[in-house]
Amino acid sequence: MTTKLTKSEQRTRRHKRIRAKVSGTSERPRLAIFKSNSYIYAQLIDDTKGATLAAVSDMGLKGKTKTERAKIAGETLAKAAVAKGLATVVFDRGGFIYTGRVRAFAEGAREGGLTF
């Protein structure tokens, strides 16, 4: 008899499946996203060294919708990455579906100068 997985367990399984195929290097880091109910967090990770190159969250942004804050956070991370000389990344949606805040973050990062 199989037991039903919770939403969190389902997302963790999806993320493991994605991570089996996606890995970041120092030239092309992994753009990893985590989305909580309130905020969205993202970081550029060099998996060969196990180091975070840049990180951002929408926690400090006030007075906008969650989707607008996610887009602004994406642009902010892209500017930080371009300042460090990184232009291309590998996108890791973290097991989240590519709509709403995840999509807005990705579009903001693309507008900020990242390609993926």
mmCIF file of N, CA and C in Angstrom, residues 1-113:
data_model
loop_
_atom_site.group_PDB
_atom_site.id
_atom_site.type_symbol
_atom_site.label_atom_id
_atom_site.label_comp_id
_atom_site.label_asym_id
_atom_site.label_seq_id
_atom_site.Cartn_x
_atom_site.Cartn_y
_atom_site.Cartn_z
ATOM 1 N N MET A 1 0.839 -1.180 0.000
ATOM 2 C CA MET A 1 0.000 0.000 0.000
ATOM 3 C C MET A 1 0.888 1.248 0.000
ATOM 4 N N THR A 2 0.618 2.168 -0.903
ATOM 5 C CA THR A 2 1.411 3.383 -0.982
ATOM 6 C C THR A 2 0.754 4.484 -0.160
ATOM 7 N N THR A 3 1.594 5.334 0.406
ATOM 8 C CA THR A 3 1.070 6.459 1.171
ATOM 9 C C THR A 3 1.152 7.710 0.325
ATOM 10 N N LYS A 4 0.230 8.603 0.541
ATOM 11 C CA LYS A 4 0.200 9.841 -0.227
ATOM 12 C C LYS A 4 1.260 10.798 0.311
ATOM 13 N N LEU A 5 2.004 11.401 -0.602
ATOM 14 C CA LEU A 5 3.036 12.352 -0.219
ATOM 15 C C LEU A 5 2.431 13.731 0.018
ATOM 16 N N THR A 6 3.021 14.465 0.959
ATOM 17 C CA THR A 6 2.585 15.833 1.178
ATOM 18 C C THR A 6 3.104 16.707 0.039
ATOM 19 N N LYS A 7 2.608 17.926 -0.054
ATOM 20 C CA LYS A 7 3.064 18.836 -1.103
ATOM 21 C C LYS A 7 4.555 19.101 -0.978
ATOM 22 N N SER A 8 5.035 19.223 0.244
ATOM 23 C CA SER A 8 6.457 19.473 0.471
ATOM 24 C C SER A 8 7.306 18.295 0.004
ATOM 25 N N GLU A 9 6.857 17.092 0.286
ATOM 26 C CA GLU A 9 7.588 15.903 -0.150
ATOM 27 C C GLU A 9 7.572 15.769 -1.677
ATOM 28 N N GLN A 10 6.460 16.124 -2.295
ATOM 29 C CA GLN A 10 6.377 16.083 -3.751
ATOM 30 C C GLN A 10 7.367 17.072 -4.371
ATOM 31 N N ARG A 11 7.436 18.288 -3.796
ATOM 32 C CA ARG A 11 8.366 19.294 -4.310
ATOM 33 C C ARG A 11 9.805 18.843 -4.120
ATOM 34 N N THR A 12 10.113 18.217 -2.992
ATOM 35 C CA THR A 12 11.460 17.721 -2.738
ATOM 36 C C THR A 12 11.842 16.655 -3.757
ATOM 37 N N ARG A 13 10.919 15.782 -4.104
ATOM 38 C CA ARG A 13 11.187 14.769 -5.122
ATOM 39 C C ARG A 13 11.463 15.390 -6.484
ATOM 40 N N ARG A 14 10.634 16.372 -6.836
ATOM 41 C CA ARG A 14 10.853 17.060 -8.114
ATOM 42 C C ARG A 14 12.208 17.755 -8.120
ATOM 43 N N HIS A 15 12.566 18.393 -7.006
ATOM 44 C CA HIS A 15 13.840 19.101 -6.929
ATOM 45 C C HIS A 15 15.014 18.126 -7.053
ATOM 46 N N LYS A 16 14.936 16.973 -6.433
ATOM 47 C CA LYS A 16 15.995 15.962 -6.559
ATOM 48 C C LYS A 16 16.153 15.509 -8.001
ATOM 49 N N ARG A 17 15.026 15.369 -8.695
ATOM 50 C CA ARG A 17 15.063 14.947 -10.091
ATOM 51 C C ARG A 17 15.728 16.024 -10.960
ATOM 52 N N ILE A 18 15.432 17.276 -10.673
ATOM 53 C CA ILE A 18 16.048 18.382 -11.411
ATOM 54 C C ILE A 18 17.546 18.445 -11.107
ATOM 55 N N ARG A 19 17.901 18.299 -9.832
ATOM 56 C CA ARG A 19 19.305 18.417 -9.416
ATOM 57 C C ARG A 19 20.171 17.290 -9.962
ATOM 58 N N ALA A 20 19.566 16.172 -10.332
ATOM 59 C CA ALA A 20 20.332 15.091 -10.938
ATOM 60 C C ALA A 20 20.836 15.505 -12.315
ATOM 61 N N LYS A 21 20.179 16.475 -12.946
ATOM 62 C CA LYS A 21 20.534 16.898 -14.294
ATOM 63 C C LYS A 21 21.208 18.261 -14.342
ATOM 64 N N VAL A 22 20.995 19.100 -13.331
ATOM 65 C CA VAL A 22 21.464 20.480 -13.353
ATOM 66 C C VAL A 22 22.569 20.666 -12.325
ATOM 67 N N SER A 23 23.696 21.234 -12.790
ATOM 68 C CA SER A 23 24.799 21.528 -11.888
ATOM 69 C C SER A 23 25.467 22.814 -12.339
ATOM 70 N N GLY A 24 25.983 23.589 -11.387
ATOM 71 C CA GLY A 24 26.595 24.860 -11.707
ATOM 72 C C GLY A 24 28.109 24.812 -11.614
ATOM 73 N N THR A 25 28.766 25.607 -12.444
ATOM 74 C CA THR A 25 30.217 25.739 -12.417
ATOM 75 C C THR A 25 30.562 27.191 -12.115
ATOM 76 N N SER A 26 31.860 27.479 -12.013
ATOM 77 C CA SER A 26 32.239 28.862 -11.733
ATOM 78 C C SER A 26 31.966 29.769 -12.930
ATOM 79 N N GLU A 27 32.046 29.221 -14.164
ATOM 80 C CA GLU A 27 31.745 30.020 -15.344
ATOM 81 C C GLU A 27 30.240 30.150 -15.570
ATOM 82 N N ARG A 28 29.501 29.090 -15.223
ATOM 83 C CA ARG A 28 28.047 29.078 -15.413
ATOM 84 C C ARG A 28 27.391 28.542 -14.145
ATOM 85 N N PRO A 29 27.176 29.410 -13.152
ATOM 86 C CA PRO A 29 26.619 28.945 -11.875
ATOM 87 C C PRO A 29 25.143 28.579 -11.972
ATOM 88 N N ARG A 30 24.681 27.891 -10.948
ATOM 89 C CA ARG A 30 23.281 27.477 -10.872
ATOM 90 C C ARG A 30 22.488 28.555 -10.153
ATOM 91 N N LEU A 31 21.412 29.008 -10.777
ATOM 92 C CA LEU A 31 20.513 29.979 -10.170
ATOM 93 C C LEU A 31 19.411 29.201 -9.468
ATOM 94 N N ALA A 32 19.550 29.021 -8.149
ATOM 95 C CA ALA A 32 18.610 28.219 -7.366
ATOM 96 C C ALA A 32 17.581 29.132 -6.711
ATOM 97 N N ILE A 33 16.320 28.736 -6.812
ATOM 98 C CA ILE A 33 15.221 29.526 -6.261
ATOM 99 C C ILE A 33 14.523 28.742 -5.155
ATOM 100 N N PHE A 34 14.176 29.446 -4.074
ATOM 101 C CA PHE A 34 13.304 28.873 -3.055
ATOM 102 C C PHE A 34 12.186 29.867 -2.820
ATOM 103 N N LYS A 35 10.974 29.356 -2.753
ATOM 104 C CA LYS A 35 9.794 30.197 -2.605
ATOM 105 C C LYS A 35 9.056 29.774 -1.347
ATOM 106 N N SER A 36 8.928 30.702 -0.398
ATOM 107 C CA SER A 36 8.090 30.434 0.768
ATOM 108 C C SER A 36 6.736 31.091 0.531
ATOM 109 N N ASN A 37 5.849 31.000 1.490
ATOM 110 C CA ASN A 37 4.544 31.632 1.331
ATOM 111 C C ASN A 37 4.650 33.146 1.257
ATOM 112 N N SER A 38 5.658 33.709 1.930
ATOM 113 C CA SER A 38 5.777 35.157 1.998
ATOM 114 C C SER A 38 6.823 35.737 1.065
ATOM 115 N N TYR A 39 7.946 35.054 0.907
ATOM 116 C CA TYR A 39 9.080 35.634 0.204
ATOM 117 C C TYR A 39 9.646 34.659 -0.829
ATOM 118 N N ILE A 40 10.551 35.181 -1.658
ATOM 119 C CA ILE A 40 11.277 34.354 -2.613
ATOM 120 C C ILE A 40 12.764 34.629 -2.401
ATOM 121 N N TYR A 41 13.553 33.579 -2.408
ATOM 122 C CA TYR A 41 14.985 33.664 -2.188
ATOM 123 C C TYR A 41 15.680 33.031 -3.382
ATOM 124 N N ALA A 42 16.838 33.564 -3.758
ATOM 125 C CA ALA A 42 17.587 32.981 -4.868
ATOM 126 C C ALA A 42 19.070 33.177 -4.611
ATOM 127 N N GLN A 43 19.855 32.254 -5.136
ATOM 128 C CA GLN A 43 21.297 32.373 -5.021
ATOM 129 C C GLN A 43 21.975 31.757 -6.235
ATOM 130 N N LEU A 44 23.142 32.291 -6.558
ATOM 131 C CA LEU A 44 23.982 31.741 -7.610
ATOM 132 C C LEU A 44 25.007 30.848 -6.940
ATOM 133 N N ILE A 45 25.050 29.585 -7.340
ATOM 134 C CA ILE A 45 25.865 28.593 -6.645
ATOM 135 C C ILE A 45 26.856 27.960 -7.603
ATOM 136 N N ASP A 46 28.115 27.884 -7.178
ATOM 137 C CA ASP A 46 29.147 27.127 -7.884
ATOM 138 C C ASP A 46 29.212 25.767 -7.207
ATOM 139 N N ASP A 47 28.649 24.740 -7.850
ATOM 140 C CA ASP A 47 28.560 23.418 -7.231
ATOM 141 C C ASP A 47 29.910 22.706 -7.176
ATOM 142 N N THR A 48 30.851 23.085 -8.028
ATOM 143 C CA THR A 48 32.159 22.432 -7.984
ATOM 144 C C THR A 48 32.907 22.798 -6.704
ATOM 145 N N LYS A 49 32.749 24.053 -6.253
ATOM 146 C CA LYS A 49 33.384 24.504 -5.012
ATOM 147 C C LYS A 49 32.432 24.442 -3.815
ATOM 148 N N GLY A 50 31.153 24.363 -4.102
ATOM 149 C CA GLY A 50 30.169 24.402 -3.023
ATOM 150 C C GLY A 50 30.049 25.785 -2.424
ATOM 151 N N ALA A 51 30.169 26.816 -3.272
ATOM 152 C CA ALA A 51 30.169 28.187 -2.786
ATOM 153 C C ALA A 51 29.023 28.981 -3.394
ATOM 154 N N THR A 52 28.468 29.885 -2.590
ATOM 155 C CA THR A 52 27.452 30.797 -3.068
ATOM 156 C C THR A 52 28.131 32.057 -3.575
ATOM 157 N N LEU A 53 27.872 32.429 -4.824
ATOM 158 C CA LEU A 53 28.512 33.584 -5.439
ATOM 159 C C LEU A 53 27.722 34.865 -5.209
ATOM 160 N N ALA A 54 26.404 34.770 -5.172
ATOM 161 C CA ALA A 54 25.538 35.925 -4.927
ATOM 162 C C ALA A 54 24.199 35.415 -4.427
ATOM 163 N N ALA A 55 23.541 36.215 -3.614
ATOM 164 C CA ALA A 55 22.236 35.818 -3.074
ATOM 165 C C ALA A 55 21.346 37.049 -2.952
ATOM 166 N N VAL A 56 20.041 36.809 -3.036
ATOM 167 C CA VAL A 56 19.078 37.901 -2.935
ATOM 168 C C VAL A 56 17.755 37.348 -2.408
ATOM 169 N N SER A 57 16.980 38.213 -1.755
ATOM 170 C CA SER A 57 15.608 37.872 -1.392
ATOM 171 C C SER A 57 14.757 39.122 -1.553
ATOM 172 N N ASP A 58 13.454 38.947 -1.570
ATOM 173 C CA ASP A 58 12.564 40.101 -1.709
ATOM 174 C C ASP A 58 12.061 40.572 -0.349
ATOM 175 N N MET A 59 12.752 40.212 0.707
ATOM 176 C CA MET A 59 12.287 40.517 2.045
ATOM 177 C C MET A 59 12.278 42.014 2.343
ATOM 178 N N GLY A 60 13.237 42.761 1.831
ATOM 179 C CA GLY A 60 13.313 44.185 2.146
ATOM 180 C C GLY A 60 12.393 45.059 1.319
ATOM 181 N N LEU A 61 11.785 44.528 0.284
ATOM 182 C CA LEU A 61 10.941 45.317 -0.596
ATOM 183 C C LEU A 61 9.537 45.413 -0.023
ATOM 184 N N LYS A 62 9.005 46.623 0.055
ATOM 185 C CA LYS A 62 7.702 46.820 0.676
ATOM 186 C C LYS A 62 6.728 47.470 -0.298
ATOM 187 N N GLY A 63 5.447 47.282 -0.031
ATOM 188 C CA GLY A 63 4.406 48.004 -0.732
ATOM 189 C C GLY A 63 4.066 47.512 -2.121
ATOM 190 N N LYS A 64 4.569 46.335 -2.529
ATOM 191 C CA LYS A 64 4.265 45.821 -3.847
ATOM 192 C C LYS A 64 3.688 44.414 -3.703
ATOM 193 N N THR A 65 3.161 43.889 -4.784
ATOM 194 C CA THR A 65 2.669 42.516 -4.741
ATOM 195 C C THR A 65 3.856 41.562 -4.719
ATOM 196 N N LYS A 66 3.610 40.327 -4.353
ATOM 197 C CA LYS A 66 4.678 39.332 -4.288
ATOM 198 C C LYS A 66 5.322 39.122 -5.657
ATOM 199 N N THR A 67 4.516 39.138 -6.703
ATOM 200 C CA THR A 67 5.038 38.927 -8.052
ATOM 201 C C THR A 67 5.924 40.090 -8.478
ATOM 202 N N GLU A 68 5.524 41.312 -8.185
ATOM 203 C CA GLU A 68 6.344 42.479 -8.523
ATOM 204 C C GLU A 68 7.653 42.460 -7.743
ATOM 205 N N ARG A 69 7.578 42.074 -6.461
ATOM 206 C CA ARG A 69 8.803 41.984 -5.651
ATOM 207 C C ARG A 69 9.735 40.923 -6.206
ATOM 208 N N ALA A 70 9.189 39.807 -6.686
ATOM 209 C CA ALA A 70 10.012 38.734 -7.244
ATOM 210 C C ALA A 70 10.738 39.220 -8.491
ATOM 211 N N LYS A 71 10.063 39.977 -9.329
ATOM 212 C CA LYS A 71 10.692 40.490 -10.548
ATOM 213 C C LYS A 71 11.827 41.449 -10.207
ATOM 214 N N ILE A 72 11.607 42.331 -9.244
ATOM 215 C CA ILE A 72 12.643 43.271 -8.816
ATOM 216 C C ILE A 72 13.833 42.517 -8.217
ATOM 217 N N ALA A 73 13.560 41.471 -7.448
ATOM 218 C CA ALA A 73 14.644 40.662 -6.870
ATOM 219 C C ALA A 73 15.450 39.984 -7.971
ATOM 220 N N GLY A 74 14.792 39.526 -9.029
ATOM 221 C CA GLY A 74 15.493 38.925 -10.153
ATOM 222 C C GLY A 74 16.416 39.915 -10.837
ATOM 223 N N GLU A 75 15.939 41.135 -11.026
ATOM 224 C CA GLU A 75 16.777 42.169 -11.631
ATOM 225 C C GLU A 75 17.965 42.491 -10.737
ATOM 226 N N THR A 76 17.742 42.521 -9.421
ATOM 227 C CA THR A 76 18.819 42.810 -8.476
ATOM 228 C C THR A 76 19.895 41.732 -8.519
ATOM 229 N N LEU A 77 19.484 40.473 -8.544
ATOM 230 C CA LEU A 77 20.458 39.380 -8.610
ATOM 231 C C LEU A 77 21.227 39.421 -9.930
ATOM 232 N N ALA A 78 20.548 39.746 -11.011
ATOM 233 C CA ALA A 78 21.209 39.822 -12.309
ATOM 234 C C ALA A 78 22.274 40.917 -12.314
ATOM 235 N N LYS A 79 21.967 42.060 -11.715
ATOM 236 C CA LYS A 79 22.946 43.149 -11.649
ATOM 237 C C LYS A 79 24.164 42.733 -10.839
ATOM 238 N N ALA A 80 23.930 42.018 -9.726
ATOM 239 C CA ALA A 80 25.048 41.550 -8.903
ATOM 240 C C ALA A 80 25.897 40.536 -9.666
ATOM 241 N N ALA A 81 25.253 39.681 -10.448
ATOM 242 C CA ALA A 81 25.975 38.671 -11.217
ATOM 243 C C ALA A 81 26.797 39.315 -12.327
ATOM 244 N N VAL A 82 26.212 40.278 -13.031
ATOM 245 C CA VAL A 82 26.926 40.952 -14.104
ATOM 246 C C VAL A 82 28.111 41.728 -13.536
ATOM 247 N N ALA A 83 27.956 42.298 -12.352
ATOM 248 C CA ALA A 83 29.059 43.014 -11.709
ATOM 249 C C ALA A 83 30.222 42.078 -11.387
ATOM 250 N N LYS A 84 29.920 40.801 -11.145
ATOM 251 C CA LYS A 84 30.961 39.810 -10.866
ATOM 252 C C LYS A 84 31.469 39.138 -12.135
ATOM 253 N N GLY A 85 30.964 39.553 -13.286
ATOM 254 C CA GLY A 85 31.419 39.001 -14.554
ATOM 255 C C GLY A 85 30.715 37.728 -14.981
ATOM 256 N N LEU A 86 29.549 37.470 -14.455
ATOM 257 C CA LEU A 86 28.775 36.282 -14.817
ATOM 258 C C LEU A 86 27.617 36.695 -15.715
ATOM 259 N N ALA A 87 27.546 36.106 -16.896
ATOM 260 C CA ALA A 87 26.483 36.472 -17.835
ATOM 261 C C ALA A 87 25.508 35.331 -18.072
ATOM 262 N N THR A 88 25.971 34.078 -17.962
ATOM 263 C CA THR A 88 25.092 32.942 -18.210
ATOM 264 C C THR A 88 24.982 32.104 -16.950
ATOM 265 N N VAL A 89 23.794 31.566 -16.716
ATOM 266 C CA VAL A 89 23.540 30.723 -15.550
ATOM 267 C C VAL A 89 22.717 29.512 -15.973
ATOM 268 N N VAL A 90 22.633 28.541 -15.078
ATOM 269 C CA VAL A 90 21.753 27.386 -15.253
ATOM 270 C C VAL A 90 20.594 27.590 -14.287
ATOM 271 N N PHE A 91 19.368 27.528 -14.788
ATOM 272 C CA PHE A 91 18.195 27.831 -13.964
ATOM 273 C C PHE A 91 17.720 26.584 -13.230
ATOM 274 N N ASP A 92 17.594 26.695 -11.912
ATOM 275 C CA ASP A 92 17.090 25.616 -11.064
ATOM 276 C C ASP A 92 15.851 26.137 -10.355
ATOM 277 N N ARG A 93 14.673 25.710 -10.820
ATOM 278 C CA ARG A 93 13.427 26.230 -10.267
ATOM 279 C C ARG A 93 13.077 25.602 -8.923
ATOM 280 N N GLY A 94 13.887 24.693 -8.428
ATOM 281 C CA GLY A 94 13.706 24.153 -7.085
ATOM 282 C C GLY A 94 12.492 23.276 -6.906
ATOM 283 N N GLY A 95 11.982 22.697 -7.986
ATOM 284 C CA GLY A 95 10.805 21.847 -7.877
ATOM 285 C C GLY A 95 9.503 22.615 -7.909
ATOM 286 N N PHE A 96 9.587 23.944 -8.016
ATOM 287 C CA PHE A 96 8.379 24.760 -8.098
ATOM 288 C C PHE A 96 7.948 24.866 -9.552
ATOM 289 N N ILE A 97 6.648 24.991 -9.781
ATOM 290 C CA ILE A 97 6.123 25.124 -11.129
ATOM 291 C C ILE A 97 6.515 26.499 -11.681
ATOM 292 N N TYR A 98 6.784 26.558 -12.980
ATOM 293 C CA TYR A 98 7.272 27.785 -13.613
ATOM 294 C C TYR A 98 6.109 28.705 -13.974
ATOM 295 N N THR A 99 5.450 29.241 -12.969
ATOM 296 C CA THR A 99 4.421 30.261 -13.155
ATOM 297 C C THR A 99 4.517 31.223 -11.992
ATOM 298 N N GLY A 100 3.803 32.302 -12.068
ATOM 299 C CA GLY A 100 3.715 33.233 -10.957
ATOM 300 C C GLY A 100 5.037 33.859 -10.574
ATOM 301 N N ARG A 101 5.402 33.722 -9.296
ATOM 302 C CA ARG A 101 6.596 34.382 -8.781
ATOM 303 C C ARG A 101 7.875 33.809 -9.359
ATOM 304 N N VAL A 102 7.925 32.512 -9.621
ATOM 305 C CA VAL A 102 9.129 31.906 -10.194
ATOM 306 C C VAL A 102 9.359 32.462 -11.594
ATOM 307 N N ARG A 103 8.308 32.540 -12.375
ATOM 308 C CA ARG A 103 8.423 33.082 -13.731
ATOM 309 C C ARG A 103 8.787 34.567 -13.694
ATOM 310 N N ALA A 104 8.174 35.324 -12.794
ATOM 311 C CA ALA A 104 8.474 36.749 -12.678
ATOM 312 C C ALA A 104 9.935 36.957 -12.299
ATOM 313 N N PHE A 105 10.448 36.128 -11.391
ATOM 314 C CA PHE A 105 11.856 36.220 -11.000
ATOM 315 C C PHE A 105 12.750 35.949 -12.205
ATOM 316 N N ALA A 106 12.435 34.905 -12.966
ATOM 317 C CA ALA A 106 13.245 34.540 -14.131
ATOM 318 C C ALA A 106 13.222 35.655 -15.177
ATOM 319 N N GLU A 107 12.053 36.235 -15.410
ATOM 320 C CA GLU A 107 11.960 37.323 -16.384
ATOM 321 C C GLU A 107 12.743 38.539 -15.915
ATOM 322 N N GLY A 108 12.687 38.835 -14.622
ATOM 323 C CA GLY A 108 13.462 39.947 -14.082
ATOM 324 C C GLY A 108 14.954 39.713 -14.221
ATOM 325 N N ALA A 109 15.388 38.480 -13.996
ATOM 326 C CA ALA A 109 16.807 38.152 -14.137
ATOM 327 C C ALA A 109 17.247 38.287 -15.590
ATOM 328 N N ARG A 110 16.386 37.880 -16.515
ATOM 329 C CA ARG A 110 16.723 38.016 -17.940
ATOM 330 C C ARG A 110 16.806 39.499 -18.330
ATOM 331 N N GLU A 111 15.870 40.300 -17.834
ATOM 332 C CA GLU A 111 15.890 41.726 -18.132
ATOM 333 C C GLU A 111 17.116 42.410 -17.527
ATOM 334 N N GLY A 112 17.596 41.860 -16.400
ATOM 335 C CA GLY A 112 18.776 42.415 -15.748
ATOM 336 C C GLY A 112 20.081 42.061 -16.439
ATOM 337 N N GLY A 113 20.044 41.129 -17.406
ATOM 338 C CA GLY A 113 21.252 40.822 -18.165
ATOM 339 C C GLY A 113 21.718 39.386 -18.110
#
